mmCIF file of C-alpha atoms in Angstrom:
data_model
loop_
_atom_site.group_PDB
_atom_site.id
_atom_site.type_symbol
_atom_site.label_atom_id
_atom_site.label_comp_id
_atom_site.label_asym_id
_atom_site.label_seq_id
_atom_site.Cartn_x
_atom_site.Cartn_y
_atom_site.Cartn_z
ATOM 1 C CA MET W 18 9.372 -31.867 43.875
ATOM 2 C CA THR W 19 6.485 -31.518 46.315
ATOM 3 C CA ALA W 20 4.948 -34.009 48.677
ATOM 4 C CA PRO W 21 1.808 -35.692 47.306
ATOM 5 C CA GLY W 22 -1.575 -34.515 48.568
ATOM 6 C CA ARG W 23 -0.279 -31.163 49.864
ATOM 7 C CA PRO W 24 -0.605 -27.596 48.518
ATOM 8 C CA GLU W 25 2.231 -27.005 46.115
ATOM 9 C CA ALA W 26 4.682 -24.178 45.624
ATOM 10 C CA ALA W 27 4.907 -22.899 42.061
ATOM 11 C CA PRO W 28 7.526 -24.910 40.132
ATOM 12 C CA GLU W 29 9.293 -21.731 39.038
ATOM 13 C CA LEU W 30 9.562 -20.604 42.675
ATOM 14 C CA VAL W 31 11.109 -23.926 43.684
ATOM 15 C CA ALA W 32 13.518 -23.746 40.752
ATOM 16 C CA ARG W 33 14.559 -20.222 41.735
ATOM 17 C CA ALA W 34 15.183 -21.289 45.331
ATOM 18 C CA ARG W 35 17.128 -24.392 44.280
ATOM 19 C CA GLU W 36 19.407 -22.278 42.134
ATOM 20 C CA ALA W 37 19.925 -19.604 44.799
ATOM 21 C CA PHE W 38 20.543 -21.924 47.733
ATOM 22 C CA GLY W 39 22.283 -24.780 45.952
ATOM 23 C CA TRP W 40 19.739 -27.506 46.651
ATOM 24 C CA GLY W 41 19.716 -30.737 44.692
ATOM 25 C CA GLU W 42 17.044 -32.419 42.602
ATOM 26 C CA ASP W 43 15.681 -34.271 45.634
ATOM 27 C CA VAL W 44 14.417 -31.122 47.405
ATOM 28 C CA VAL W 45 10.884 -31.495 48.837
ATOM 29 C CA VAL W 46 8.741 -28.389 49.404
ATOM 30 C CA THR W 47 5.464 -28.467 51.351
ATOM 31 C CA ALA W 48 3.144 -25.743 52.608
ATOM 32 C CA GLY W 49 3.659 -24.423 56.118
ATOM 33 C CA PRO W 50 1.872 -21.575 57.914
ATOM 34 C CA ARG W 51 0.394 -18.709 55.903
ATOM 35 C CA GLY W 52 0.091 -15.110 57.068
ATOM 36 C CA ALA W 53 -1.566 -12.028 55.643
ATOM 37 C CA LEU W 54 1.613 -10.958 53.863
ATOM 38 C CA GLY W 55 3.491 -14.194 53.255
ATOM 39 C CA GLN W 56 3.598 -17.986 52.983
ATOM 40 C CA ILE W 57 6.056 -20.296 54.729
ATOM 41 C CA TRP W 58 7.236 -23.325 52.756
ATOM 42 C CA ARG W 59 8.917 -26.218 54.535
ATOM 43 C CA VAL W 60 11.951 -27.360 52.585
ATOM 44 C CA GLU W 61 13.685 -30.732 52.936
ATOM 45 C CA SER W 62 16.999 -31.042 51.131
ATOM 46 C CA GLY W 63 18.698 -34.280 52.054
ATOM 47 C CA ALA W 64 19.013 -34.315 55.839
ATOM 48 C CA GLU W 65 18.544 -30.536 56.130
ATOM 49 C CA ARG W 66 15.275 -28.705 56.804
ATOM 50 C CA TYR W 67 14.557 -25.045 56.162
ATOM 51 C CA ALA W 68 11.725 -22.513 56.269
ATOM 52 C CA LEU W 69 11.423 -20.659 52.966
ATOM 53 C CA LYS W 70 9.351 -17.501 53.328
ATOM 54 C CA GLU W 71 7.553 -16.175 50.254
ATOM 55 C CA ILE W 72 6.729 -12.494 50.821
ATOM 56 C CA PHE W 73 3.677 -11.221 48.902
ATOM 57 C CA ALA W 74 3.796 -7.591 50.043
ATOM 58 C CA GLU W 75 6.525 -4.988 49.716
ATOM 59 C CA PRO W 76 9.696 -6.658 50.978
ATOM 60 C CA PRO W 77 11.948 -5.264 53.681
ATOM 61 C CA SER W 78 14.616 -2.895 52.413
ATOM 62 C CA ALA W 79 18.282 -3.815 52.478
ATOM 63 C CA ALA W 80 18.731 -1.446 55.416
ATOM 64 C CA GLN W 81 15.868 -3.137 57.246
ATOM 65 C CA VAL W 82 17.426 -6.564 56.752
ATOM 66 C CA VAL W 83 20.674 -5.239 58.227
ATOM 67 C CA ALA W 84 18.739 -3.797 61.181
ATOM 68 C CA GLU W 85 16.970 -7.135 61.649
ATOM 69 C CA LEU W 86 20.218 -9.070 61.709
ATOM 70 C CA ASP W 87 21.581 -6.629 64.295
ATOM 71 C CA LEU W 88 18.508 -6.799 66.537
ATOM 72 C CA THR W 89 18.220 -10.582 66.360
ATOM 73 C CA ARG W 90 21.910 -10.882 67.278
ATOM 74 C CA ARG W 91 21.352 -8.651 70.296
ATOM 75 C CA ALA W 92 18.186 -10.543 71.213
ATOM 76 C CA ALA W 93 19.911 -13.925 70.964
ATOM 77 C CA GLU W 94 22.650 -12.677 73.281
ATOM 78 C CA ALA W 95 19.889 -11.609 75.700
ATOM 79 C CA GLY W 96 18.391 -15.112 75.674
ATOM 80 C CA VAL W 97 15.634 -14.671 73.087
ATOM 81 C CA ARG W 98 15.219 -17.584 70.688
ATOM 82 C CA MET W 99 14.450 -17.173 66.994
ATOM 83 C CA PRO W 100 15.083 -19.109 63.751
ATOM 84 C CA ALA W 101 18.314 -17.882 62.159
ATOM 85 C CA SER W 102 18.115 -16.018 58.847
ATOM 86 C CA LEU W 103 20.235 -17.818 56.240
ATOM 87 C CA PRO W 104 21.889 -16.217 53.185
ATOM 88 C CA ASP W 105 21.876 -17.639 49.681
ATOM 89 C CA ARG W 106 25.080 -18.624 47.889
ATOM 90 C CA ALA W 107 25.675 -14.965 46.976
ATOM 91 C CA GLY W 108 25.329 -13.818 50.587
ATOM 92 C CA ARG W 109 21.846 -12.317 50.157
ATOM 93 C CA HIS W 110 19.183 -12.553 52.864
ATOM 94 C CA LEU W 111 16.442 -11.358 50.465
ATOM 95 C CA LEU W 112 16.028 -12.284 46.803
ATOM 96 C CA PRO W 113 13.362 -11.754 44.139
ATOM 97 C CA ALA W 114 11.183 -14.654 43.040
ATOM 98 C CA PRO W 115 9.148 -15.237 39.875
ATOM 99 C CA GLY W 116 5.744 -13.570 39.880
ATOM 100 C CA GLY W 117 6.801 -10.524 41.879
ATOM 101 C CA SER W 118 7.165 -12.101 45.320
ATOM 102 C CA TRP W 119 10.354 -12.232 47.403
ATOM 103 C CA LEU W 120 12.146 -15.015 49.249
ATOM 104 C CA ARG W 121 13.930 -15.344 52.563
ATOM 105 C CA LEU W 122 15.364 -18.507 54.096
ATOM 106 C CA TYR W 123 15.480 -19.487 57.771
ATOM 107 C CA GLU W 124 16.462 -22.533 59.728
ATOM 108 C CA TRP W 125 13.478 -24.796 60.380
ATOM 109 C CA VAL W 126 12.300 -25.055 63.983
ATOM 110 C CA ASP W 127 9.401 -27.306 64.983
ATOM 111 C CA LEU W 128 6.982 -24.858 66.580
ATOM 112 C CA ARG W 129 3.510 -25.010 68.053
ATOM 113 C CA PRO W 130 1.053 -22.355 69.261
ATOM 114 C CA VAL W 131 1.293 -21.017 72.797
ATOM 115 C CA ASP W 132 -1.909 -21.232 74.820
ATOM 116 C CA PRO W 133 -2.784 -17.715 76.043
ATOM 117 C CA ALA W 134 -4.742 -19.324 78.867
ATOM 118 C CA GLY W 135 -1.732 -21.332 80.055
ATOM 119 C CA ARG W 136 -0.772 -20.683 83.655
ATOM 120 C CA ALA W 137 2.808 -19.694 82.823
ATOM 121 C CA THR W 138 2.077 -17.792 79.608
ATOM 122 C CA PRO W 139 1.674 -14.233 80.969
ATOM 123 C CA GLY W 140 4.878 -14.388 82.987
ATOM 124 C CA GLU W 141 6.883 -15.900 80.141
ATOM 125 C CA LEU W 142 5.631 -13.281 77.687
ATOM 126 C CA GLY W 143 6.376 -10.433 80.074
ATOM 127 C CA ALA W 144 9.920 -11.669 80.626
ATOM 128 C CA LEU W 145 10.440 -12.166 76.881
ATOM 129 C CA LEU W 146 9.304 -8.645 76.036
ATOM 130 C CA ALA W 147 11.486 -7.194 78.789
ATOM 131 C CA ARG W 148 14.545 -8.933 77.304
ATOM 132 C CA LEU W 149 13.721 -7.616 73.854
ATOM 133 C CA HIS W 150 13.347 -4.057 75.094
ATOM 134 C CA ARG W 151 16.433 -4.132 77.304
ATOM 135 C CA CYS W 152 18.698 -5.140 74.435
ATOM 136 C CA ALA W 153 17.130 -2.868 71.798
ATOM 137 C CA PRO W 154 19.204 0.059 70.503
ATOM 138 C CA PRO W 155 17.645 3.536 70.468
ATOM 139 C CA SER W 156 16.300 4.673 67.100
ATOM 140 C CA SER W 157 14.010 7.552 66.158
ATOM 141 C CA ALA W 158 13.963 6.664 62.432
ATOM 142 C CA GLU W 159 13.104 3.702 60.266
ATOM 143 C CA ALA W 160 16.010 1.650 58.955
ATOM 144 C CA GLY W 161 17.569 3.622 56.135
ATOM 145 C CA GLY W 162 16.113 6.923 57.381
ATOM 146 C CA GLY W 163 12.697 8.524 57.573
ATOM 147 C CA ARG W 164 10.302 9.190 60.425
ATOM 148 C CA PRO W 165 8.629 6.244 62.168
ATOM 149 C CA HIS W 166 6.068 4.614 59.897
ATOM 150 C CA PRO W 167 2.590 6.172 60.260
ATOM 151 C CA TRP W 168 1.092 2.667 60.391
ATOM 152 C CA TYR W 169 1.871 2.685 64.120
ATOM 153 C CA ASP W 170 0.748 6.168 65.145
ATOM 154 C CA ARG W 171 -1.699 7.485 62.512
ATOM 155 C CA VAL W 172 -5.232 6.227 61.909
ATOM 156 C CA PRO W 173 -7.107 6.300 58.588
ATOM 157 C CA ALA W 174 -9.205 9.386 57.887
ATOM 158 C CA PRO W 175 -12.971 8.845 58.356
ATOM 159 C CA GLU W 176 -13.605 9.100 54.610
ATOM 160 C CA ALA W 177 -11.131 6.284 53.942
ATOM 161 C CA TRP W 178 -13.703 3.814 55.262
ATOM 162 C CA GLU W 179 -16.628 4.911 53.089
ATOM 163 C CA ARG W 180 -16.046 2.505 50.186
ATOM 164 C CA ALA W 181 -15.623 -0.520 52.436
ATOM 165 C CA ALA W 182 -18.591 0.295 54.678
ATOM 166 C CA ALA W 183 -20.890 0.828 51.678
ATOM 167 C CA SER W 184 -19.540 -2.063 49.596
ATOM 168 C CA GLY W 185 -22.349 -4.512 50.298
ATOM 169 C CA ALA W 186 -19.803 -7.176 51.212
ATOM 170 C CA ARG W 187 -20.989 -9.665 53.806
ATOM 171 C CA TRP W 188 -18.785 -7.999 56.429
ATOM 172 C CA ALA W 189 -19.658 -4.379 55.532
ATOM 173 C CA GLU W 190 -22.572 -3.963 57.945
ATOM 174 C CA ARG W 191 -20.574 -5.265 60.889
ATOM 175 C CA LEU W 192 -17.681 -3.029 59.929
ATOM 176 C CA ALA W 193 -19.957 0.009 59.778
ATOM 177 C CA ARG W 194 -21.206 -0.717 63.296
ATOM 178 C CA ARG W 195 -17.669 -0.917 64.647
ATOM 179 C CA LEU W 196 -16.705 2.307 62.910
ATOM 180 C CA ALA W 197 -19.234 4.172 65.037
ATOM 181 C CA TRP W 198 -16.701 3.870 67.881
ATOM 182 C CA LEU W 199 -13.872 5.478 65.953
ATOM 183 C CA PRO W 200 -13.988 9.028 67.341
ATOM 184 C CA GLU W 201 -13.740 7.768 70.918
ATOM 185 C CA LEU W 202 -11.321 4.953 70.086
ATOM 186 C CA THR W 203 -8.863 7.145 68.195
ATOM 187 C CA ALA W 204 -9.041 10.318 70.284
ATOM 188 C CA ALA W 205 -5.739 9.692 72.089
ATOM 189 C CA VAL W 206 -3.734 8.280 69.160
ATOM 190 C CA THR W 207 -0.607 10.419 68.815
ATOM 191 C CA PRO W 208 3.011 10.005 67.666
ATOM 192 C CA ALA W 209 5.419 8.899 70.370
ATOM 193 C CA ASP W 210 8.222 11.036 71.754
ATOM 194 C CA PRO W 211 11.180 10.389 69.390
ATOM 195 C CA ALA W 212 13.540 10.328 72.362
ATOM 196 C CA ALA W 213 11.657 7.335 73.802
ATOM 197 C CA LEU W 214 11.926 5.094 70.733
ATOM 198 C CA VAL W 215 13.964 1.911 70.418
ATOM 199 C CA VAL W 216 14.052 -0.758 67.715
ATOM 200 C CA CYS W 217 11.099 -3.071 68.378
ATOM 201 C CA HIS W 218 9.672 -6.182 66.724
ATOM 202 C CA ARG W 219 6.262 -4.406 66.338
ATOM 203 C CA ASP W 220 4.275 -7.577 65.570
ATOM 204 C CA LEU W 221 4.350 -9.826 68.649
ATOM 205 C CA HIS W 222 0.915 -11.407 68.290
ATOM 206 C CA PRO W 223 0.328 -15.129 69.009
ATOM 207 C CA GLU W 224 1.221 -16.263 65.483
ATOM 208 C CA ASN W 225 4.687 -14.744 65.875
ATOM 209 C CA VAL W 226 5.549 -15.981 69.376
ATOM 210 C CA LEU W 227 5.446 -19.772 69.407
ATOM 211 C CA ALA W 228 6.651 -22.659 71.553
ATOM 212 C CA GLY W 229 9.804 -24.484 70.510
ATOM 213 C CA PRO W 230 10.650 -28.179 70.998
ATOM 214 C CA GLY W 231 11.512 -27.681 74.674
ATOM 215 C CA GLY W 232 8.527 -25.439 75.347
ATOM 216 C CA GLY W 233 10.485 -22.174 75.412
ATOM 217 C CA LEU W 234 9.181 -19.167 73.502
ATOM 218 C CA VAL W 235 10.494 -18.565 69.977
ATOM 219 C CA VAL W 236 9.974 -15.261 68.135
ATOM 220 C CA VAL W 237 9.441 -15.340 64.356
ATOM 221 C CA ASP W 238 8.633 -12.856 61.566
ATOM 222 C CA TRP W 239 10.883 -9.882 62.282
ATOM 223 C CA ASP W 240 10.116 -8.172 58.953
ATOM 224 C CA ASN W 241 8.191 -5.273 60.518
ATOM 225 C CA LEU W 242 10.787 -4.216 63.074
ATOM 226 C CA GLY W 243 11.450 -0.535 63.567
ATOM 227 C CA PRO W 244 11.223 2.324 66.056
ATOM 228 C CA ALA W 245 8.528 2.198 68.720
ATOM 229 C CA ALA W 246 8.053 3.212 72.328
ATOM 230 C CA PRO W 247 8.435 0.181 74.629
ATOM 231 C CA ALA W 248 5.264 1.079 76.547
ATOM 232 C CA ARG W 249 3.273 1.098 73.318
ATOM 233 C CA GLU W 250 4.568 -2.268 72.156
ATOM 234 C CA LEU W 251 3.822 -3.626 75.626
ATOM 235 C CA ALA W 252 0.241 -2.311 75.494
ATOM 236 C CA GLN W 253 -0.259 -3.810 72.045
ATOM 237 C CA ALA W 254 1.085 -7.202 73.142
ATOM 238 C CA LEU W 255 -1.198 -7.263 76.180
ATOM 239 C CA PHE W 256 -4.253 -6.925 73.944
ATOM 240 C CA ASP W 257 -2.897 -9.206 71.214
ATOM 241 C CA TRP W 258 -2.597 -12.000 73.752
ATOM 242 C CA PHE W 259 -5.242 -11.388 76.376
ATOM 243 C CA CYS W 260 -8.265 -9.841 74.677
ATOM 244 C CA ASP W 261 -10.146 -12.245 72.424
ATOM 245 C CA GLY W 262 -12.939 -9.898 71.361
ATOM 246 C CA SER W 263 -15.239 -10.454 74.335
ATOM 247 C CA GLY W 264 -13.250 -8.260 76.696
ATOM 248 C CA PRO W 265 -9.786 -8.192 78.267
ATOM 249 C CA ASP W 266 -8.463 -10.833 80.639
ATOM 250 C CA LEU W 267 -7.296 -8.287 83.175
ATOM 251 C CA GLY W 268 -5.755 -10.897 85.458
ATOM 252 C CA ALA W 269 -3.502 -12.222 82.701
ATOM 253 C CA MET W 270 -2.617 -8.681 81.643
ATOM 254 C CA ARG W 271 -1.625 -7.844 85.205
ATOM 255 C CA ARG W 272 0.615 -10.928 85.467
ATOM 256 C CA MET W 273 2.322 -10.194 82.151
ATOM 257 C CA TYR W 274 2.852 -6.544 83.063
ATOM 258 C CA ASP W 275 4.235 -7.416 86.492
ATOM 259 C CA ALA W 276 6.665 -9.937 84.971
ATOM 260 C CA TYR W 277 7.793 -7.364 82.429
ATOM 261 C CA VAL W 278 8.536 -4.819 85.162
ATOM 262 C CA ARG W 279 10.296 -7.379 87.383
ATOM 263 C CA GLU W 280 12.542 -8.402 84.484
ATOM 264 C CA GLY W 281 13.641 -4.826 83.929
ATOM 265 C CA GLY W 282 11.472 -3.888 80.970
ATOM 266 C CA PRO W 283 11.647 -0.102 80.502
ATOM 267 C CA GLY W 284 8.084 0.586 79.322
ATOM 268 C CA ARG W 285 5.359 1.854 81.649
ATOM 269 C CA ILE W 286 1.703 2.251 80.703
ATOM 270 C CA THR W 287 0.649 5.609 82.128
ATOM 271 C CA GLY W 288 -1.983 7.128 79.838
ATOM 272 C CA PRO W 289 -4.389 6.610 76.918
ATOM 273 C CA ALA W 290 -1.709 7.526 74.348
ATOM 274 C CA ASP W 291 0.144 4.326 75.229
ATOM 275 C CA PHE W 292 -2.554 2.439 73.291
ATOM 276 C CA SER W 293 -1.782 4.397 70.088
ATOM 277 C CA MET W 294 0.210 1.584 68.472
ATOM 278 C CA LEU W 295 -2.508 -0.961 69.249
ATOM 279 C CA VAL W 296 -5.329 1.156 67.837
ATOM 280 C CA ALA W 297 -3.498 2.537 64.797
ATOM 281 C CA SER W 298 -2.022 -0.761 63.631
ATOM 282 C CA ARG W 299 -5.315 -2.629 63.959
ATOM 283 C CA LEU W 300 -7.278 0.001 62.054
ATOM 284 C CA ASN W 301 -4.648 0.298 59.329
ATOM 285 C CA PHE W 302 -4.516 -3.485 58.967
ATOM 286 C CA LEU W 303 -8.307 -3.715 58.763
ATOM 287 C CA LEU W 304 -8.496 -1.052 56.055
ATOM 288 C CA LEU W 305 -5.689 -2.716 54.095
ATOM 289 C CA GLN W 306 -7.465 -6.074 54.128
ATOM 290 C CA ALA W 307 -10.754 -4.458 53.105
ATOM 291 C CA GLY W 308 -8.960 -3.015 50.088
ATOM 292 C CA VAL W 309 -7.584 -6.430 49.133
ATOM 293 C CA ALA W 310 -10.978 -8.102 49.554
ATOM 294 C CA LEU W 311 -12.630 -5.535 47.267
ATOM 295 C CA ASP W 312 -9.877 -5.500 44.635
ATOM 296 C CA PRO W 313 -11.071 -7.410 41.545
ATOM 297 C CA GLU W 314 -7.485 -7.717 40.337
ATOM 298 C CA ALA W 315 -6.179 -9.333 43.529
ATOM 299 C CA GLU W 316 -5.426 -13.047 43.354
ATOM 300 C CA PRO W 317 -8.344 -15.158 44.649
ATOM 301 C CA ARG W 318 -6.162 -16.691 47.387
ATOM 302 C CA HIS W 319 -5.293 -13.211 48.664
ATOM 303 C CA ARG W 320 -8.927 -12.026 48.565
ATOM 304 C CA ALA W 321 -10.066 -15.122 50.457
ATOM 305 C CA TRP W 322 -7.384 -14.583 53.079
ATOM 306 C CA ALA W 323 -8.366 -10.921 53.418
ATOM 307 C CA GLU W 324 -12.000 -11.893 54.034
ATOM 308 C CA ARG W 325 -10.931 -14.077 56.955
ATOM 309 C CA GLU W 326 -8.673 -11.351 58.325
ATOM 310 C CA ILE W 327 -11.521 -8.820 58.177
ATOM 311 C CA ASP W 328 -13.768 -11.150 60.166
ATOM 312 C CA GLU W 329 -11.110 -11.604 62.832
ATOM 313 C CA MET W 330 -9.981 -7.993 63.077
ATOM 314 C CA SER W 331 -13.551 -6.651 63.182
ATOM 315 C CA ARG W 332 -14.050 -8.864 66.221
ATOM 316 C CA LEU W 333 -10.758 -7.848 67.821
ATOM 317 C CA LEU W 334 -11.041 -4.072 67.473
ATOM 318 C CA PRO W 335 -10.824 -2.891 71.080
ATOM 319 C CA ASP W 336 -13.801 -1.281 72.739
ATOM 320 C CA PRO W 337 -12.766 2.071 74.275
ATOM 321 C CA ARG W 338 -14.095 0.784 77.599
ATOM 322 C CA TRP W 339 -11.584 -2.079 77.521
ATOM 323 C CA LEU W 340 -8.705 0.350 77.100
ATOM 324 C CA ALA W 341 -9.972 2.352 80.062
ATOM 325 C CA GLU W 342 -10.211 -0.803 82.190
ATOM 326 C CA ALA W 343 -6.674 -1.858 81.300
ATOM 327 C CA LEU W 344 -5.311 1.614 81.991
ATOM 328 C CA GLU W 345 -7.028 1.765 85.363
ATOM 329 C CA LEU W 346 -5.525 -1.607 86.302
ATOM 330 C CA LEU W 347 -1.998 -1.130 84.959
ATOM 331 C CA GLY W 348 -1.405 2.586 85.333
ATOM 332 C CA GLY W 349 -0.630 2.344 89.024
ATOM 333 C CA ARG W 350 1.191 -0.989 89.090
ATOM 334 C CA ALA W 351 4.685 0.002 87.971
ATOM 335 C CA GLN W 352 5.787 1.479 91.285
ATOM 336 C CA ALA W 353 4.436 -1.472 93.260
ATOM 337 C CA THR W 354 6.316 -3.997 91.123
ATOM 338 C CA GLU W 355 9.647 -2.237 90.575
ATOM 339 C CA PRO W 356 12.586 -4.586 91.257
#
């Protein structure tokens, strides 16, 4: 059943989950947070509460789930908090659902957003990222094999944007203006040195780092983990948290970076290429959402979500001048803040 007056999960999805996880007839499912690629459903089964994640996009591979369980175990031992992934009655951490989506189950944790402007936020984030990077195993390949995903170090070709920019959609003109920056913005985007890669979360934006019941940081949504250079994930996190589209908060970036270095984080921002992950992932995400918004066969709920994501990401695309300002500030700080 579902709670009255709330968005409802499809009955066949609830039935599939009940069967897989052994829930009774009294299970209550209500809508939780939604992301670009998935929906969280809050599940109450007797006295137990769970987070059921419905994945709309391509699900993680079996090898990626194994890598996630390994990294989250290491991270937990290093003091990082996250909701535990829970298997179904057959021991699976990923199972197909009706309609082509996929399901994962986690323990429910009451979470709330972290205020980027909070006095303690930069230091707490820097320390968190340092713990994640210190415990991460080296890896120059995606889980199951293959070079690091081009999403993080390759940008779309100029012609890939033509359909979206000329679509006549309400956001097309703004997108076209932002695309004028692309040659300068993407000039330094390059693959990272394979020897420098470790297994990283790769998606540590504010919707995936939240405050738990005691106020401590909790990391969610590990589905995109894979090889990345620590410096590049650090640079991406700095802009995810402390650049709202009107320019970077250089003071907050400095405090987060200093905390990361003090806590033993291995990454150091030393050149324009360290922003490759930031630039490539934002451009690839923007192009993906433009494709969804213009796809007449996409579900209306997915097209509507894509429209909102396009508005936000068009605003958040970094100005090349902001990258230069951050590099000037941070490039010389590592030596001064070494433990």
